[in-house]
Amino acid sequence: MPYPKNFVWGVASASFQVEGASEEDGTGLSIWDMYCRTPGNVFHGHTGDVACDHYHRYKEDVGLMKDLGVKGYRFSLSWPRIIPDGNGKVNKKGLDFYDRLIDEMLDANIQPWVTLFHWDYPYELYLKGGWLNPDSPDWFANYTKVAVEKLGDRVGHWMTLNEPLCFIAGGLQQGWHAPGLKLPLRECALAAHNVLLAHGKSVQTIRALSKKPVKIGFAPTGQRPVPFTDKPEDIRAAEESLNSATVLPLMANSWWMDPVFLGKYPEDGLESMGRFAPKVKSGDMKLISSPVDFCGMNIYNGDFVRAGKDGKPEAVLPPAGYNRTAQDDWFVNPPCMYWVTKWFYKRYRKPIVITENGHQNLDFVHLDGKVHDPQRIDYLHRYLLELEKAIDEGVPVEGYFQWTIMDNFEWAMGYKVRVGLVYTDYQTQERIPKDSYYWYKKLIASNGKSLH
Ligand code: BGP
């Protein structure tokens, strides 16, 4: 079966990774501004100060997307640009930027898919305890209200949070992302609970204040297991590991997704956390599981899993020399797209949107002045065939957002790796569409048929 008629082909980005203009128009500090300035955190001390200068060049960038033919652009709002203190006075100039961006997109016939929070947390709120503060869900709800009141007449798709696993387990527990803390499990679990409450409040706020029909979701990530062989026991083991929260519950898919879609924490995760688990007050789970419309998922790499001797899931390293990306421990494992999509639909019964998928590479401008990126084309080709297979088996997939429209600030890796369809020259801010851009353009124009 081909890709469905109304399939949303899109591209994605995030505010801190592309906007730059970090000191302009009254924007506030984010925890990523601070994190970048601690030596050793980010490759070569890179910062998001200028990034792709999207703040000033958004018209050119929307023009590129229009030429590419995308139907949707997933981007995020910068909370400290809109409310510099996180919860105080609204910065009109900051909010106006998104107003202009959205109008530009609508003129180009591109649907805005807005993520409210993609990691640039207001530093002033961090100083008040951040997600540990019991008021943090209300801060997020208030920020949502400001955003929806201004933009909700034109935005039909909202995502509350991007990858809570990364900013809680990565940012608060293991320290590889901002704010770079290594807090005990008890605090991290409490912060995670507040994040989920914030999601619930945000969903309700969007529903209540939108001036047009909306679809709401969020964009989680997590382990993406692939059965090591097609033996039924390996397939079962891989599926079990997808939903297991026994080891490192805050890194588990089910810790973040079960509360949202099923209204409860996974039993095995609660058991594993024991007395460090968050205290759930009555009404919390009802709020967290406020109905959403789609199940977003960011899918990149897949890890092999098989049934061990006891039948339990067991991780298996890929054979030496296995295809990999420029993101050190990420393997190219296309079947993860098929399996994970299928299994999440089975568990949560919500339409799926692939909110991110893309290939980290070390692209450069070739002697002919062009950027040839055959690995990215091959990667996308393989993953999209796997997605088609899931659709073919009846999984309702509504859209696919390629990460990312242009090379940008890739968090702790700074500008070292390039993930874009468009090459960014960070010295001149020239954009050069790569070969993969033209490949994706053809794919969109044929609604996926050019995969074959
Ligand atoms: C996801 C983030 C994106 C983007 C992407 C690419 O985890 O949501 O913001 O950065 O990963 O991966 P990486 O930055 O590791 O190359």
Coordinates of C-alpha atoms and ligand atoms in Angstrom, one line a residue:
M1 CA 0.0 0.0 0.0
P2 CA 1.4 3.4 -0.9
Y3 CA 1.6 6.3 1.6
P4 CA -1.9 7.6 2.3
K5 CA -3.2 10.5 0.3
N6 CA -3.2 13.1 3.1
F7 CA 0.1 12.0 4.5
V8 CA 2.0 15.0 6.0
W9 CA 5.6 15.0 4.7
G10 CA 7.5 17.5 6.8
V11 CA 10.8 18.7 8.3
A12 CA 11.6 19.5 11.9
S13 CA 13.8 21.9 13.9
A14 CA 14.0 23.4 17.4
S15 CA 14.3 26.9 18.6
F16 CA 17.7 26.7 20.4
Q17 CA 19.2 24.7 17.5
V18 CA 18.4 27.2 14.7
E19 CA 17.3 30.6 15.9
G20 CA 20.4 32.3 17.3
A21 CA 19.7 36.0 18.2
S22 CA 20.3 34.9 21.7
E23 CA 20.6 38.4 23.1
E24 CA 18.1 40.2 20.9
D25 CA 14.8 41.7 21.4
G26 CA 14.7 41.1 25.1
T27 CA 15.0 37.3 25.1
G28 CA 15.8 35.6 28.4
L29 CA 18.5 33.1 29.3
S30 CA 17.9 29.4 28.9
I31 CA 19.7 26.6 30.7
W32 CA 21.3 25.7 27.4
D33 CA 22.9 29.2 27.2
M34 CA 24.5 28.4 30.6
Y35 CA 25.4 24.8 29.9
C36 CA 27.3 25.7 26.7
R37 CA 29.5 28.1 28.8
T38 CA 30.8 25.4 31.1
P39 CA 34.0 24.1 29.5
G40 CA 33.8 20.4 28.5
N41 CA 30.1 20.3 28.0
V42 CA 29.8 21.0 24.3
F43 CA 32.1 20.1 21.5
H44 CA 34.7 22.9 21.1
G45 CA 32.7 25.2 23.4
H46 CA 30.1 25.8 20.6
T47 CA 27.1 27.8 21.6
G48 CA 23.6 28.6 20.2
D49 CA 24.3 32.3 20.1
V50 CA 24.1 32.6 16.3
A51 CA 23.2 29.0 15.2
C52 CA 21.6 29.2 11.8
D53 CA 20.4 32.8 12.4
H54 CA 16.9 31.5 11.6
Y55 CA 15.5 34.4 13.7
H56 CA 16.5 36.8 10.9
R57 CA 16.6 34.4 7.9
Y58 CA 13.3 32.6 8.5
K59 CA 11.9 33.9 5.2
E60 CA 14.7 32.3 3.2
D61 CA 14.3 29.1 5.2
V62 CA 10.5 28.9 4.7
G63 CA 11.3 29.6 1.0
L64 CA 13.5 26.5 1.0
M65 CA 10.8 24.4 2.6
K66 CA 8.3 25.6 0.1
D67 CA 10.6 24.7 -2.7
L68 CA 11.1 21.3 -1.0
G69 CA 7.3 20.8 -1.1
V70 CA 6.8 20.0 2.6
K71 CA 3.3 20.1 4.0
G72 CA 4.3 20.6 7.6
Y73 CA 7.1 22.3 9.5
R74 CA 7.7 21.1 13.1
F75 CA 9.5 23.8 15.0
S76 CA 9.6 24.8 18.7
L77 CA 8.9 28.0 20.5
S78 CA 11.6 29.4 22.8
W79 CA 10.0 29.7 26.2
P80 CA 12.6 32.3 27.5
R81 CA 12.2 34.3 24.3
I82 CA 8.5 34.6 24.9
I83 CA 8.6 35.0 28.7
P84 CA 12.2 36.0 29.7
D85 CA 11.7 35.1 33.4
G86 CA 9.8 32.0 32.5
N87 CA 6.7 33.0 34.4
G88 CA 6.5 36.8 34.4
K89 CA 6.1 39.5 31.9
V90 CA 5.5 38.5 28.2
N91 CA 8.1 39.7 25.7
K92 CA 6.0 41.0 22.9
K93 CA 8.9 41.2 20.5
G94 CA 9.8 37.5 21.1
L95 CA 6.2 36.4 20.6
D96 CA 6.0 38.5 17.4
F97 CA 8.7 36.5 15.8
Y98 CA 6.6 33.3 15.9
D99 CA 3.7 35.3 14.6
R100 CA 5.7 36.4 11.5
L101 CA 7.1 32.9 11.1
I102 CA 3.7 31.3 11.1
D103 CA 2.2 33.8 8.7
E104 CA 5.1 33.2 6.4
M105 CA 4.6 29.4 6.5
L106 CA 0.8 29.7 5.9
D107 CA 1.5 31.9 2.9
A108 CA 3.7 29.1 1.6
N109 CA 1.0 26.6 2.3
I110 CA 3.0 24.8 5.1
Q111 CA 1.2 23.7 8.2
P112 CA 2.8 24.8 11.5
W113 CA 3.4 21.8 13.9
V114 CA 4.4 23.6 17.1
T115 CA 6.4 22.1 19.9
L116 CA 6.0 24.1 23.1
F117 CA 9.2 22.9 24.8
H118 CA 12.2 21.5 23.1
W119 CA 14.8 21.8 26.0
D120 CA 15.6 25.6 26.2
Y121 CA 14.2 25.9 29.7
P122 CA 14.1 29.4 31.2
Y123 CA 17.2 29.9 33.4
E124 CA 15.3 32.0 35.9
L125 CA 12.9 29.1 36.6
Y126 CA 15.8 26.7 36.9
L127 CA 17.1 29.0 39.7
K128 CA 13.7 28.4 41.4
G129 CA 14.2 24.7 41.3
G130 CA 13.0 24.1 37.7
W131 CA 11.0 20.9 37.3
L132 CA 11.5 20.1 41.0
N133 CA 9.4 23.1 42.0
P134 CA 5.7 22.1 42.7
D135 CA 4.6 25.1 40.8
S136 CA 6.5 24.1 37.6
P137 CA 3.4 22.5 36.0
D138 CA 1.5 25.8 36.4
W139 CA 4.4 27.7 34.9
F140 CA 4.3 25.6 31.9
A141 CA 0.5 25.9 31.7
N142 CA 0.8 29.7 31.9
Y143 CA 3.4 29.7 29.1
T144 CA 1.1 27.5 27.0
K145 CA -1.7 29.9 27.6
V146 CA 0.4 32.9 26.3
A147 CA 1.4 30.9 23.2
V148 CA -2.0 29.6 22.4
E149 CA -3.7 32.9 22.9
K150 CA -1.4 34.5 20.4
L151 CA -1.0 31.7 17.9
G152 CA -3.9 29.4 18.4
D153 CA -6.0 31.0 15.7
R154 CA -3.5 29.6 13.1
V155 CA -1.9 26.5 14.6
G156 CA -3.7 23.2 14.1
H157 CA -1.0 20.9 15.6
W158 CA 0.6 21.2 18.9
M159 CA 3.2 19.1 20.8
T160 CA 3.7 19.8 24.4
L161 CA 7.2 18.3 25.1
N162 CA 10.1 17.0 23.1
E163 CA 11.8 13.9 24.5
P164 CA 11.3 14.3 28.3
L165 CA 13.6 11.3 28.7
C166 CA 16.5 13.5 27.4
F167 CA 15.9 16.5 29.6
I168 CA 15.2 14.6 32.8
A169 CA 17.3 11.4 32.6
G170 CA 19.9 13.2 30.4
G171 CA 19.8 16.6 32.0
L172 CA 19.0 16.0 35.7
Q173 CA 20.1 12.4 36.3
Q174 CA 23.1 11.7 34.1
G175 CA 24.3 15.2 33.3
W176 CA 24.9 14.8 29.5
H177 CA 22.4 17.5 28.7
A178 CA 21.5 20.9 30.3
P179 CA 21.5 21.7 33.1
G180 CA 24.1 19.0 33.5
L181 CA 23.1 17.7 37.0
K182 CA 23.5 14.3 38.6
L183 CA 20.6 14.3 41.1
P184 CA 19.5 11.3 43.0
L185 CA 16.7 9.1 41.6
R186 CA 14.1 10.5 44.1
E187 CA 14.5 14.0 42.8
C188 CA 14.6 13.0 39.2
A189 CA 11.4 10.9 39.6
L190 CA 9.7 13.9 41.3
A191 CA 10.8 16.2 38.4
A192 CA 9.6 13.7 35.9
H193 CA 6.2 13.6 37.6
N194 CA 6.0 17.4 37.5
V195 CA 6.9 17.2 33.8
L196 CA 4.0 14.8 33.1
L197 CA 1.6 17.0 35.1
A198 CA 2.8 20.0 33.1
H199 CA 2.1 18.0 29.9
G200 CA -1.5 17.3 31.1
K201 CA -2.1 20.9 32.1
S202 CA -0.7 22.1 28.8
V203 CA -3.0 19.7 26.8
Q204 CA -6.0 21.1 28.6
T205 CA -5.0 24.6 28.1
I206 CA -4.5 24.1 24.4
R207 CA -7.9 22.5 24.1
A208 CA -9.6 25.2 26.0
L209 CA -8.0 28.2 24.3
S210 CA -7.5 27.2 20.6
K211 CA -9.5 29.1 18.1
K212 CA -9.5 26.3 15.6
P213 CA -9.7 22.5 15.7
V214 CA -6.5 21.1 17.0
K215 CA -4.6 17.9 17.2
I216 CA -2.3 17.5 20.2
G217 CA 0.5 15.1 21.0
F218 CA 4.0 15.0 22.3
A219 CA 7.3 13.8 20.9
P220 CA 9.0 11.2 23.1
T221 CA 12.0 9.0 22.4
G222 CA 13.4 6.0 24.1
Q223 CA 14.9 2.6 23.4
R224 CA 14.2 1.3 19.9
P225 CA 14.7 -2.5 19.9
V226 CA 15.0 -4.6 16.8
P227 CA 14.7 -8.4 17.0
F228 CA 18.1 -9.9 16.3
T229 CA 16.5 -12.7 14.2
D230 CA 13.0 -13.3 12.9
K231 CA 12.5 -16.2 15.4
P232 CA 9.2 -15.6 17.3
E233 CA 11.0 -15.7 20.6
D234 CA 13.4 -12.9 19.6
I235 CA 10.5 -10.8 18.3
R236 CA 8.7 -11.3 21.6
A237 CA 11.8 -10.4 23.6
A238 CA 12.3 -7.2 21.6
E239 CA 8.7 -6.2 22.1
E240 CA 9.0 -6.9 25.8
S241 CA 12.1 -4.8 26.1
L242 CA 10.4 -1.9 24.3
N243 CA 7.8 -1.7 27.0
S244 CA 10.0 -2.7 30.0
A245 CA 10.8 -0.2 32.7
T246 CA 12.7 -2.5 35.0
V247 CA 16.2 -1.1 34.4
L248 CA 16.6 2.7 34.5
P249 CA 12.9 3.5 34.6
L250 CA 13.4 7.2 33.7
M251 CA 15.0 6.0 30.4
A252 CA 12.1 3.7 29.6
N253 CA 9.4 4.3 27.0
S254 CA 6.7 3.1 29.2
W255 CA 7.6 5.5 32.1
W256 CA 6.8 8.5 29.8
M257 CA 4.1 7.0 27.5
D258 CA 2.0 4.8 29.8
P259 CA 0.9 7.7 32.0
V260 CA 0.0 9.8 29.0
F261 CA -1.8 7.1 27.0
L262 CA -2.9 4.6 29.6
G263 CA -3.2 6.8 32.7
K264 CA -0.8 4.9 34.9
Y265 CA 2.9 4.3 35.6
P266 CA 4.2 0.9 34.5
E267 CA 4.1 -1.7 37.4
D268 CA 7.7 -2.9 36.7
G269 CA 9.0 0.7 36.8
L270 CA 7.2 1.4 40.1
E271 CA 8.6 -1.8 41.5
S272 CA 12.1 -1.0 40.3
M273 CA 11.9 2.5 41.8
G274 CA 10.5 1.2 45.1
R275 CA 10.4 4.0 47.7
F276 CA 12.0 6.5 45.4
A277 CA 8.9 6.5 43.1
P278 CA 7.0 9.8 42.9
K279 CA 4.0 10.3 45.1
V280 CA 0.9 10.3 42.9
K281 CA -1.9 12.4 44.2
S282 CA -5.5 11.6 43.4
G283 CA -6.4 13.3 40.1
D284 CA -2.8 13.4 38.9
M285 CA -3.2 10.5 36.4
K286 CA -6.5 11.8 35.1
L287 CA -4.8 15.1 34.3
I288 CA -1.7 13.5 32.8
S289 CA -3.8 11.3 30.6
S290 CA -5.9 14.2 29.3
P291 CA -6.8 12.9 25.8
V292 CA -4.3 13.5 23.1
D293 CA -4.8 12.9 19.3
F294 CA -1.6 11.3 18.1
C295 CA 1.4 9.4 19.4
G296 CA 4.5 11.2 18.3
M297 CA 7.8 9.4 18.2
N298 CA 11.4 10.3 17.4
I299 CA 13.1 7.4 15.8
Y300 CA 16.8 7.2 14.8
N301 CA 18.8 4.2 15.9
G302 CA 17.8 0.6 16.8
D303 CA 19.5 -1.8 19.1
F304 CA 19.4 -5.6 18.7
V305 CA 17.6 -7.7 21.3
R306 CA 17.0 -11.4 21.4
A307 CA 15.6 -13.9 23.8
G308 CA 18.3 -15.0 26.3
K309 CA 18.5 -18.6 27.7
D310 CA 15.7 -17.8 30.2
G311 CA 13.6 -16.3 27.4
K312 CA 14.1 -12.8 28.8
P313 CA 15.2 -10.0 26.6
E314 CA 18.9 -9.7 26.1
A315 CA 20.8 -7.0 24.3
V316 CA 23.1 -8.1 21.5
L317 CA 25.9 -5.9 20.0
P318 CA 25.7 -5.7 16.2
P319 CA 28.4 -7.4 14.3
A320 CA 31.8 -5.6 14.0
G321 CA 31.7 -2.9 11.3
Y322 CA 27.9 -2.6 11.3
N323 CA 26.5 0.5 9.6
R324 CA 26.6 3.5 11.9
T325 CA 26.0 7.3 11.9
A326 CA 28.4 10.0 13.0
Q327 CA 26.6 10.0 16.4
D328 CA 28.9 7.6 18.1
D329 CA 26.7 4.9 19.5
W330 CA 23.9 5.1 17.0
F331 CA 23.6 2.3 14.5
V332 CA 21.7 2.4 11.3
N333 CA 19.0 -0.1 11.9
P334 CA 16.0 0.6 9.7
P335 CA 13.7 -2.1 10.9
C336 CA 13.3 -0.2 14.2
M337 CA 11.0 2.1 12.3
Y338 CA 8.7 -0.8 11.4
W339 CA 8.7 -2.6 14.7
V340 CA 8.5 0.3 17.1
T341 CA 5.6 2.0 15.1
K342 CA 3.7 -1.3 15.0
W343 CA 4.2 -2.1 18.7
F344 CA 3.4 1.4 20.0
Y345 CA 0.2 1.3 17.9
K346 CA -0.7 -2.1 19.4
R347 CA -0.1 -0.8 22.9
Y348 CA -1.5 2.7 22.7
R349 CA -4.0 2.6 19.8
K350 CA -3.3 6.2 18.7
P351 CA -2.5 7.4 15.2
I352 CA 1.3 7.7 14.8
V353 CA 3.3 10.6 13.7
I354 CA 7.0 10.2 13.2
T355 CA 8.1 13.5 14.8
E356 CA 11.8 13.0 14.0
N357 CA 14.1 10.8 12.0
G358 CA 17.3 11.6 10.3
H359 CA 21.0 10.9 9.7
Q360 CA 24.0 12.3 11.5
N361 CA 26.9 12.7 9.1
L362 CA 30.1 14.7 8.5
D363 CA 29.0 16.3 5.3
F364 CA 31.2 18.9 3.5
V365 CA 31.1 20.9 0.3
H366 CA 32.7 19.0 -2.5
L367 CA 35.1 20.3 -5.1
D368 CA 32.1 20.8 -7.4
G369 CA 30.5 23.2 -4.9
K370 CA 27.8 20.7 -4.0
V371 CA 27.1 18.6 -0.9
H372 CA 26.8 14.9 -1.8
D373 CA 25.4 12.9 1.0
P374 CA 24.6 9.4 -0.3
Q375 CA 24.6 7.9 3.2
R376 CA 21.7 10.1 4.3
I377 CA 19.7 9.3 1.1
D378 CA 20.3 5.6 1.7
Y379 CA 19.4 5.9 5.4
L380 CA 16.1 7.8 4.7
H381 CA 15.3 5.4 1.9
R382 CA 15.6 2.4 4.1
Y383 CA 13.7 3.9 7.1
L384 CA 10.9 5.1 4.9
L385 CA 10.5 1.7 3.3
E386 CA 10.1 0.2 6.8
L387 CA 7.6 2.8 7.7
E388 CA 5.6 2.0 4.5
K389 CA 5.7 -1.7 5.6
A390 CA 4.0 -0.7 8.9
I391 CA 1.4 1.4 7.1
D392 CA 0.9 -1.6 4.8
E393 CA 0.1 -3.7 7.8
G394 CA -2.6 -1.3 8.9
V395 CA -0.8 1.1 11.3
P396 CA -2.3 4.5 10.9
V397 CA 0.7 6.8 10.4
E398 CA -0.3 10.4 9.7
G399 CA 3.0 12.1 9.1
Y400 CA 6.7 12.0 8.9
F401 CA 9.0 14.9 10.0
Q402 CA 12.6 14.6 8.7
W403 CA 15.2 15.8 11.2
T404 CA 16.2 18.3 10.1
I405 CA 15.7 21.0 7.5
M406 CA 19.2 22.4 7.8
D407 CA 22.4 21.6 9.7
N408 CA 22.2 23.2 13.2
F409 CA 23.4 23.1 16.8
E410 CA 23.3 19.5 17.7
W411 CA 23.3 19.9 21.5
A412 CA 26.5 18.5 23.2
M413 CA 28.0 17.8 19.7
G414 CA 27.7 21.5 18.8
Y415 CA 28.2 22.0 15.1
K416 CA 30.4 18.9 14.7
V417 CA 27.8 16.7 13.1
R418 CA 25.5 17.7 10.4
V419 CA 22.0 16.3 10.2
G420 CA 20.3 18.7 7.7
L421 CA 18.9 18.3 4.2
V422 CA 20.4 21.7 3.7
Y423 CA 24.1 22.5 4.4
T424 CA 24.7 25.5 6.7
D425 CA 27.9 27.4 6.2
Y426 CA 28.2 28.8 9.8
Q427 CA 30.7 31.5 8.7
T428 CA 28.6 33.0 5.9
Q429 CA 25.1 31.6 6.8
E430 CA 24.9 30.4 3.2
R431 CA 22.5 27.5 2.8
I432 CA 23.3 24.8 0.2
P433 CA 20.7 22.2 -0.4
K434 CA 22.3 18.7 -0.3
D435 CA 21.7 15.9 -2.7
S436 CA 19.3 14.5 0.0
Y437 CA 17.2 17.6 -0.3
Y438 CA 16.5 17.0 -3.9
W439 CA 15.9 13.3 -3.2
Y440 CA 13.3 14.2 -0.5
K441 CA 11.7 16.7 -2.8
K442 CA 11.1 14.0 -5.4
L443 CA 9.9 11.7 -2.8
I444 CA 7.3 14.2 -1.5
A445 CA 6.2 15.1 -5.0
S446 CA 5.5 11.4 -5.7
N447 CA 3.9 10.9 -2.2
G448 CA 6.5 8.2 -1.5
K449 CA 6.3 6.3 -4.8
S450 CA 9.8 7.2 -5.7
L451 CA 11.0 4.8 -2.9
H452 CA 10.4 2.0 -5.4
Ligands
BGP1 C1 16.9 14.4 19.1 C2 16.5 15.8 19.4 C3 16.7 16.7 18.3 C4 18.0 16.4 17.5 C5 18.1 15.0 17.2 C6 19.4 14.6 16.4 O1 17.1 13.7 20.2 O2 15.1 15.9 19.7 O3 16.7 18.0 18.8 O4 19.1 17.0 18.0 O5 18.0 14.2 18.3 O6 20.2 13.9 17.2 P1 21.7 14.4 17.7 O7 21.5 15.8 18.1 O8 22.1 13.5 18.7 O9 22.5 14.3 16.4

